[in-house]
Coordinates of C-alpha atoms and ligand atoms in Angstrom, one line a residue:
M9 CA 0.0 0.0 0.0
E10 CA 1.2 3.5 -0.7
K11 CA 2.3 5.4 2.3
Q12 CA 0.3 8.3 3.6
M13 CA 1.4 11.6 1.9
P14 CA 1.7 14.8 3.9
K15 CA -1.3 17.0 3.4
V16 CA -1.2 20.7 2.5
T17 CA -4.3 22.7 2.7
I18 CA -5.2 25.1 -0.1
K19 CA -7.4 28.1 0.8
N20 CA -10.9 28.0 -0.5
S21 CA -10.4 31.3 -2.3
A22 CA -7.7 29.8 -4.5
K23 CA -9.0 26.3 -5.0
N24 CA -10.9 26.7 -8.2
K25 CA -8.1 27.8 -10.4
F26 CA -6.1 24.6 -9.5
L27 CA -9.1 22.4 -10.3
H28 CA -9.1 24.1 -13.7
G29 CA -5.5 23.3 -14.4
Y30 CA -3.4 26.1 -13.1
P31 CA -0.2 24.5 -11.9
L32 CA 1.8 26.9 -9.8
I33 CA 1.2 27.3 -6.0
R34 CA 1.9 30.6 -4.3
K35 CA 2.7 31.1 -0.7
E36 CA -0.5 33.1 0.1
E37 CA -2.7 30.3 -1.3
V38 CA -1.9 27.6 1.2
L39 CA -2.8 27.5 4.9
D40 CA 0.0 25.6 6.5
V41 CA 3.4 25.6 4.8
Q42 CA 5.4 22.7 6.2
V43 CA 8.8 22.0 4.8
T44 CA 8.8 18.6 3.3
N45 CA 10.7 16.9 0.4
D46 CA 7.8 14.4 0.0
W47 CA 5.2 14.5 -2.7
V48 CA 2.1 15.9 -1.0
D49 CA -1.7 15.7 -1.2
F50 CA -3.2 19.2 -1.7
V51 CA -6.6 19.3 0.0
D52 CA -9.2 21.9 0.5
E53 CA -10.3 23.4 3.8
K54 CA -12.7 20.5 4.3
D55 CA -9.9 18.0 3.8
R56 CA -11.1 16.9 0.4
F57 CA -8.5 15.9 -2.2
I58 CA -7.6 18.5 -4.8
A59 CA -4.3 17.3 -6.4
K60 CA -1.0 15.6 -6.0
G61 CA 2.1 17.8 -6.1
Y62 CA 5.0 19.1 -4.1
L63 CA 6.3 22.1 -2.3
G64 CA 9.5 23.6 -3.5
E65 CA 10.6 27.2 -3.3
Q66 CA 11.9 28.7 -6.5
N67 CA 11.9 32.2 -8.0
K68 CA 8.3 31.8 -8.9
G69 CA 5.9 30.2 -6.4
I70 CA 6.4 27.6 -3.7
G71 CA 5.3 24.4 -5.4
W72 CA 3.6 22.7 -8.3
I73 CA 0.5 20.6 -9.0
L74 CA 1.5 17.3 -10.6
S75 CA -1.8 15.6 -11.0
L76 CA -5.5 16.3 -10.4
K77 CA -6.0 12.5 -10.1
N78 CA -5.2 10.7 -6.9
V79 CA -2.4 8.6 -8.5
P80 CA 1.0 7.7 -7.0
I81 CA 3.9 9.9 -8.1
D82 CA 6.2 7.1 -9.0
H83 CA 8.3 5.6 -11.8
H84 CA 5.2 4.9 -13.8
F85 CA 4.0 8.5 -13.5
F86 CA 7.3 10.0 -14.7
I87 CA 7.7 7.4 -17.5
Q88 CA 4.3 8.4 -18.8
K89 CA 5.1 12.1 -18.8
F90 CA 8.4 11.6 -20.6
E91 CA 6.9 9.3 -23.1
Q92 CA 4.1 11.7 -24.0
A93 CA 6.5 14.6 -24.3
K94 CA 8.8 12.4 -26.5
Q95 CA 5.9 11.5 -28.8
E96 CA 4.9 15.1 -29.1
R97 CA 8.3 16.0 -30.4
S98 CA 8.6 13.2 -33.0
T99 CA 9.0 15.7 -35.9
Y100 CA 12.0 17.2 -34.1
F101 CA 13.6 13.8 -33.6
Y102 CA 13.0 13.0 -37.3
S103 CA 14.4 16.3 -38.5
Q104 CA 17.5 16.0 -40.7
D105 CA 18.7 19.5 -40.1
T106 CA 18.1 20.1 -36.4
D107 CA 19.5 18.0 -33.6
T108 CA 19.0 20.2 -30.6
F109 CA 15.7 21.2 -28.9
R110 CA 13.8 21.0 -25.7
I111 CA 12.4 17.6 -24.9
F112 CA 10.7 18.4 -21.6
N113 CA 9.4 21.8 -20.7
G114 CA 8.4 21.7 -17.0
E115 CA 4.8 22.4 -16.2
G116 CA 4.0 22.6 -19.9
D117 CA 4.7 18.8 -20.0
G118 CA 3.2 18.2 -16.6
I119 CA 6.1 18.5 -14.2
G120 CA 6.9 22.0 -13.0
G121 CA 10.4 22.7 -11.7
M122 CA 12.4 20.8 -14.3
T123 CA 13.3 21.0 -18.0
V124 CA 15.3 18.8 -20.2
D125 CA 17.1 19.9 -23.4
Y126 CA 18.5 17.6 -26.1
Y127 CA 21.9 18.3 -27.6
N128 CA 22.8 15.8 -30.3
G129 CA 22.6 12.7 -28.2
Y130 CA 23.1 14.3 -24.8
A131 CA 20.6 15.6 -22.3
V132 CA 20.8 18.7 -20.1
V133 CA 18.4 18.7 -17.2
S134 CA 17.7 21.8 -15.2
W135 CA 16.4 21.6 -11.6
Y136 CA 14.6 24.7 -10.4
N137 CA 14.0 23.8 -6.7
A138 CA 15.5 21.6 -4.0
T139 CA 12.5 19.3 -3.7
I140 CA 12.5 18.1 -7.3
Y141 CA 16.2 17.8 -7.1
H142 CA 15.8 15.6 -4.1
H143 CA 13.8 13.1 -6.3
R144 CA 16.3 13.3 -9.2
Q145 CA 17.3 9.6 -9.1
L146 CA 13.8 8.4 -9.5
I147 CA 13.1 11.0 -12.2
M148 CA 16.2 10.3 -14.2
D149 CA 15.8 6.5 -13.9
S150 CA 12.4 7.0 -15.4
F151 CA 13.8 9.4 -18.0
L152 CA 16.4 6.8 -19.1
K153 CA 13.7 4.1 -19.5
V154 CA 12.2 6.4 -22.1
Y155 CA 15.5 7.5 -23.6
P156 CA 17.9 4.5 -23.3
E157 CA 19.8 6.0 -26.3
I158 CA 20.9 9.1 -24.4
I159 CA 24.8 9.1 -24.4
G160 CA 25.3 11.3 -21.4
I161 CA 23.5 13.7 -19.0
Y162 CA 24.4 17.0 -17.4
E163 CA 22.6 18.7 -14.6
K164 CA 22.1 22.5 -14.1
N165 CA 21.2 23.2 -10.5
R166 CA 19.2 26.4 -10.7
F167 CA 18.2 27.0 -7.1
K168 CA 19.9 28.4 -4.0
S169 CA 22.3 25.7 -2.7
D170 CA 26.0 24.8 -2.3
L171 CA 25.8 22.6 -5.4
P172 CA 27.8 23.5 -8.5
E173 CA 25.9 25.3 -11.2
S174 CA 26.6 22.4 -13.5
N175 CA 27.8 18.8 -13.2
H176 CA 28.1 15.6 -15.2
F177 CA 25.4 13.2 -14.0
Y178 CA 25.4 10.1 -16.2
G179 CA 27.0 8.3 -19.1
R180 CA 29.8 9.6 -21.3
K181 CA 31.0 13.2 -21.1
A182 CA 30.3 15.3 -24.1
P183 CA 33.2 16.6 -26.3
E184 CA 34.1 20.3 -25.7
P185 CA 32.8 21.8 -27.8
L186 CA 29.9 19.6 -28.7
I187 CA 28.7 20.6 -32.2
V188 CA 25.0 20.6 -32.6
K189 CA 22.9 21.8 -35.5
E190 CA 19.8 23.8 -35.9
N191 CA 18.3 24.5 -39.4
N192 CA 21.7 23.1 -40.6
V193 CA 23.6 25.9 -38.8
Q194 CA 26.2 24.4 -36.5
F195 CA 26.7 25.6 -33.0
A196 CA 29.7 24.9 -30.7
T197 CA 28.1 24.2 -27.3
Y198 CA 29.7 23.5 -23.9
L199 CA 27.4 21.4 -21.7
N200 CA 29.3 21.8 -18.5
E201 CA 30.1 25.6 -18.3
G202 CA 27.8 27.0 -15.7
W203 CA 24.1 27.4 -16.4
M204 CA 24.5 28.3 -20.1
T205 CA 25.6 26.2 -23.0
G206 CA 26.3 28.8 -25.7
I207 CA 22.8 28.7 -27.3
F208 CA 19.4 29.7 -26.2
L209 CA 17.2 27.0 -27.7
D210 CA 13.9 29.0 -27.3
Q211 CA 15.0 31.3 -30.2
H212 CA 15.3 28.6 -32.9
E213 CA 12.2 29.7 -34.8
V214 CA 13.5 33.3 -35.0
R215 CA 17.0 32.2 -36.0
G216 CA 15.2 30.0 -38.6
R217 CA 13.7 33.2 -40.1
L218 CA 17.1 34.6 -40.5
V219 CA 18.3 31.4 -42.1
D220 CA 15.5 31.2 -44.6
G221 CA 14.9 34.6 -46.0
L222 CA 15.0 37.6 -43.6
A223 CA 18.7 38.1 -43.8
M224 CA 19.5 37.5 -47.5
G225 CA 21.8 40.2 -48.8
K226 CA 21.3 42.3 -45.7
R227 CA 23.6 44.2 -43.3
V228 CA 22.7 42.7 -39.9
L229 CA 23.3 44.2 -36.5
N230 CA 23.0 41.8 -33.6
M231 CA 22.9 43.6 -30.2
F232 CA 23.5 41.7 -26.9
S233 CA 24.9 39.0 -29.2
Y234 CA 26.3 36.6 -26.5
T235 CA 27.9 33.8 -28.6
G236 CA 26.6 35.4 -31.9
A237 CA 23.9 32.8 -32.6
F238 CA 21.7 35.3 -34.4
S239 CA 24.7 36.5 -36.4
V240 CA 25.7 33.1 -37.6
A241 CA 22.1 32.2 -38.5
A242 CA 22.0 35.5 -40.5
A243 CA 25.4 34.7 -42.2
F244 CA 24.1 31.2 -43.1
G245 CA 21.0 32.9 -44.5
G246 CA 23.0 35.0 -46.9
A247 CA 23.6 38.3 -44.9
S248 CA 26.1 40.5 -46.7
S249 CA 27.6 41.4 -43.3
T250 CA 26.9 40.9 -39.6
T251 CA 28.0 43.0 -36.6
S252 CA 27.8 41.4 -33.2
V253 CA 27.9 43.6 -30.1
D254 CA 28.2 42.3 -26.5
L255 CA 29.7 43.7 -23.4
A256 CA 31.2 40.4 -22.1
K257 CA 34.8 39.7 -23.1
R258 CA 34.1 36.0 -23.5
S259 CA 31.7 36.8 -26.3
L260 CA 34.6 37.6 -28.7
E261 CA 36.1 34.1 -28.6
K262 CA 32.8 32.4 -28.5
T263 CA 31.4 34.3 -31.5
K264 CA 34.6 33.7 -33.5
E265 CA 34.2 30.0 -32.8
Q266 CA 30.6 29.9 -34.0
F267 CA 31.6 31.5 -37.3
A268 CA 34.6 29.1 -37.6
V269 CA 32.6 25.9 -37.0
N270 CA 30.4 27.0 -40.0
G271 CA 33.3 27.7 -42.2
F272 CA 32.9 31.5 -42.3
T273 CA 35.9 33.8 -42.3
L274 CA 35.5 37.0 -40.4
E275 CA 35.9 39.4 -43.3
N276 CA 32.3 40.4 -43.4
H277 CA 31.5 39.6 -39.8
K278 CA 32.5 42.2 -37.1
I279 CA 32.5 41.5 -33.4
H280 CA 32.6 44.3 -30.9
V281 CA 33.1 43.8 -27.1
M282 CA 31.2 47.0 -26.2
D283 CA 28.2 48.4 -24.4
T284 CA 25.2 48.5 -26.7
F285 CA 24.4 52.1 -26.0
D286 CA 28.1 53.1 -26.8
Y287 CA 27.9 51.2 -30.0
F288 CA 24.7 53.1 -31.0
R289 CA 26.5 56.4 -30.5
Y290 CA 29.5 55.1 -32.5
A291 CA 27.4 53.8 -35.4
K292 CA 25.4 57.0 -35.6
K293 CA 28.6 59.1 -35.6
K294 CA 30.0 57.0 -38.4
G295 CA 26.8 57.1 -40.4
L296 CA 26.5 53.4 -40.4
Q297 CA 23.2 51.8 -41.7
F298 CA 21.8 48.4 -41.1
D299 CA 19.0 46.5 -42.8
V300 CA 18.2 44.2 -39.9
I301 CA 18.7 45.0 -36.2
V302 CA 18.2 42.3 -33.6
L303 CA 17.5 43.5 -30.1
D304 CA 17.4 40.6 -27.6
P305 CA 18.7 41.9 -24.2
P306 CA 18.7 40.2 -20.9
S307 CA 15.7 41.2 -18.7
F308 CA 18.0 43.1 -16.4
A309 CA 21.7 44.1 -16.7
R310 CA 24.1 46.3 -15.0
N311 CA 27.2 47.9 -16.6
G312 CA 29.1 49.8 -13.9
K313 CA 26.6 52.4 -12.6
K314 CA 24.2 52.0 -15.5
V315 CA 21.3 49.7 -15.0
F316 CA 19.2 48.4 -17.9
S317 CA 15.9 46.7 -17.6
V318 CA 13.5 45.7 -20.3
A319 CA 10.5 46.9 -18.3
K320 CA 12.0 50.5 -18.2
N321 CA 14.5 50.8 -21.0
Y322 CA 13.4 48.7 -24.0
G323 CA 12.0 51.8 -25.7
D324 CA 15.5 53.4 -25.6
L325 CA 16.9 50.5 -27.6
I326 CA 14.3 51.1 -30.3
A327 CA 14.9 54.9 -30.3
D328 CA 18.6 54.4 -30.7
S329 CA 18.1 51.9 -33.5
L330 CA 16.0 54.2 -35.7
P331 CA 18.8 56.6 -36.8
I332 CA 20.9 53.6 -38.1
L333 CA 18.0 51.6 -39.6
A334 CA 18.1 51.7 -43.4
E335 CA 15.0 52.3 -45.6
K336 CA 12.7 49.2 -45.4
G337 CA 14.9 48.0 -42.5
I338 CA 13.8 45.4 -40.1
I339 CA 13.8 45.4 -36.3
I340 CA 13.6 42.1 -34.5
A341 CA 12.5 43.1 -31.0
S342 CA 12.7 40.3 -28.5
T343 CA 12.4 39.8 -24.8
N344 CA 12.2 37.0 -22.4
A345 CA 11.2 39.2 -19.5
S346 CA 8.2 37.5 -17.8
N347 CA 7.3 40.7 -16.0
V348 CA 6.6 42.5 -19.3
P349 CA 3.4 41.3 -21.0
L350 CA 3.2 41.3 -24.8
A351 CA 0.8 44.3 -24.9
K352 CA 3.2 46.4 -22.7
F353 CA 6.2 45.3 -24.8
Q354 CA 4.4 46.3 -28.0
K355 CA 3.4 49.6 -26.6
M356 CA 6.9 50.5 -25.5
I357 CA 8.2 49.7 -29.0
E358 CA 5.5 51.6 -30.9
K359 CA 5.8 54.6 -28.7
S360 CA 9.4 54.9 -29.7
F361 CA 8.5 54.6 -33.4
Q362 CA 6.1 57.5 -32.8
S363 CA 8.5 59.7 -31.0
G364 CA 11.2 59.0 -33.6
Q365 CA 8.6 59.8 -36.3
V366 CA 9.4 56.6 -38.1
K367 CA 6.6 54.5 -39.5
C368 CA 7.0 50.8 -39.0
H369 CA 4.6 48.0 -39.5
L370 CA 4.4 44.7 -37.7
L371 CA 5.4 41.9 -40.0
E372 CA 5.4 38.9 -37.6
S373 CA 5.2 38.0 -34.0
H374 CA 6.6 34.9 -32.4
H375 CA 6.4 33.3 -29.0
L376 CA 7.8 30.1 -27.6
P377 CA 8.2 27.3 -30.2
A378 CA 6.3 24.1 -29.9
D379 CA 9.1 22.1 -28.2
F380 CA 8.8 24.7 -25.3
K381 CA 5.3 23.5 -24.7
T382 CA 3.4 25.7 -22.3
N383 CA 0.4 25.0 -20.1
S384 CA -2.6 26.8 -21.5
H385 CA -4.0 27.5 -18.0
Y386 CA -0.8 29.3 -17.1
E387 CA -0.3 31.9 -19.7
E388 CA 2.6 33.7 -18.0
S389 CA 4.8 30.7 -18.7
D390 CA 4.9 31.7 -22.4
Y391 CA 7.5 34.3 -21.6
L392 CA 9.1 34.8 -25.0
K393 CA 7.9 37.8 -27.1
V394 CA 9.4 38.5 -30.5
L395 CA 7.9 41.3 -32.7
I396 CA 9.4 41.8 -36.1
Y397 CA 8.8 45.2 -37.6
Q398 CA 9.6 46.8 -41.0
K399 CA 10.3 50.4 -41.6
V400 CA 7.8 51.8 -44.1
S401 CA 9.7 53.9 -46.8
K402 CA 8.7 57.5 -47.2
Ligands
LIG24 N1 20.7 37.5 -27.9 C1 21.5 36.4 -27.4 C2 21.4 36.2 -25.9 C3 21.6 37.4 -25.1 S1 22.1 37.0 -23.4 C4 21.2 35.1 -28.1 O1 20.2 35.0 -28.7 O2 22.1 34.2 -28.1 C5 22.4 38.6 -22.8 C6 23.8 39.1 -23.3 O3 23.7 40.6 -23.1 C7 24.9 38.6 -22.4 O4 25.9 38.0 -23.3 C8 25.5 39.9 -21.8 O5 26.9 39.9 -21.8 C9 25.0 41.0 -22.7 N2 24.9 42.4 -22.2 C10 24.4 42.7 -21.0 N3 24.4 44.1 -20.9 C11 24.9 44.6 -22.0 C12 25.2 45.9 -22.5 N4 24.9 47.0 -21.8 N5 25.7 46.0 -23.7 C13 26.0 44.9 -24.5 N6 25.8 43.7 -24.1 C14 25.2 43.5 -22.9

């Protein structure tokens, strides 16, 4: 018989949204927060079963609903979740030109607090709270039942603890770099360097647009370029030149490497280790013009005394882009800031167009791709917003 699970009482005022599928528990919604690593039964104030789940503190919320059915949270449960997620990604697994994507997206696939990414035969699992981490052996055993072909696994420990940010967990170690491909563009990735690997997989659709048309014959400026992933995609898509700008010193070597693994020389591809706003001033002074400008900053960044946040300053990025945007130029405006809803993001951008007296129309908008499956009852989890505008010629 299954052992008795600890019970956690959900307030009546919050109960209904969970019954309708909302997965994230917040502190103010439960009556008695007891610290436990066990799976718990969430019950209502009359002690009636609501859901199975767990408590685990992370940057958002204090726990997750795992099942509205009163089923054991065991091997079988996890195997089913991984199998379903695998099936839903079969087109990705069959793809000839992409071998890196997300294979399990937390609450979108039914288990909040963890994600798994696939990198050409290897898996990278991220744990977002200590409770789910505590159960990792059970979870990864189940994972390997569904993915026996996985060569090696790395873990990213993304919660407060003394654990390293990254460690090798299972199987063979990946080569460094591990070359992966997306839309036939190769990327040098490092699976064991802190939380990041060198590529943000949630942007593969947008990079795909640069590969298959948007960048052809264009001069592309990539701000906040990190390892230059957008620049390399643009080069692959026939850009006449690319310019990558990032403040971090490491971005220079990393970006050079991405061009090198794709066989590009750097003749038409410039890389500047520089503050974005300094680059805008420089480019304006030099009279440079670009046909495509990519603006994908971190939600929040500090450079010395200067603080940048998407919520406050995204409009400045747009305003500074306008003087160097060529006729019919394209702006790819992107943010992963979950505190900035799409409507607000769009308003900030369009206000800057107005103040700059530049007419632009919205060509396309993108959000998370299908492999980053989201829970339809939990809209905030679709954090990615990408709006592509084109300047209307006078
Ligand atoms: N657009 C990238 C990811 C950006 S990650 C991609 O798709 O791969 C955020 C990057 O912004 C980091 O590499 C960081 O070094 C850089 N950054 C932060 N503040 C900056 C600033 N003021 N100027 C230029 N780059 C900055």
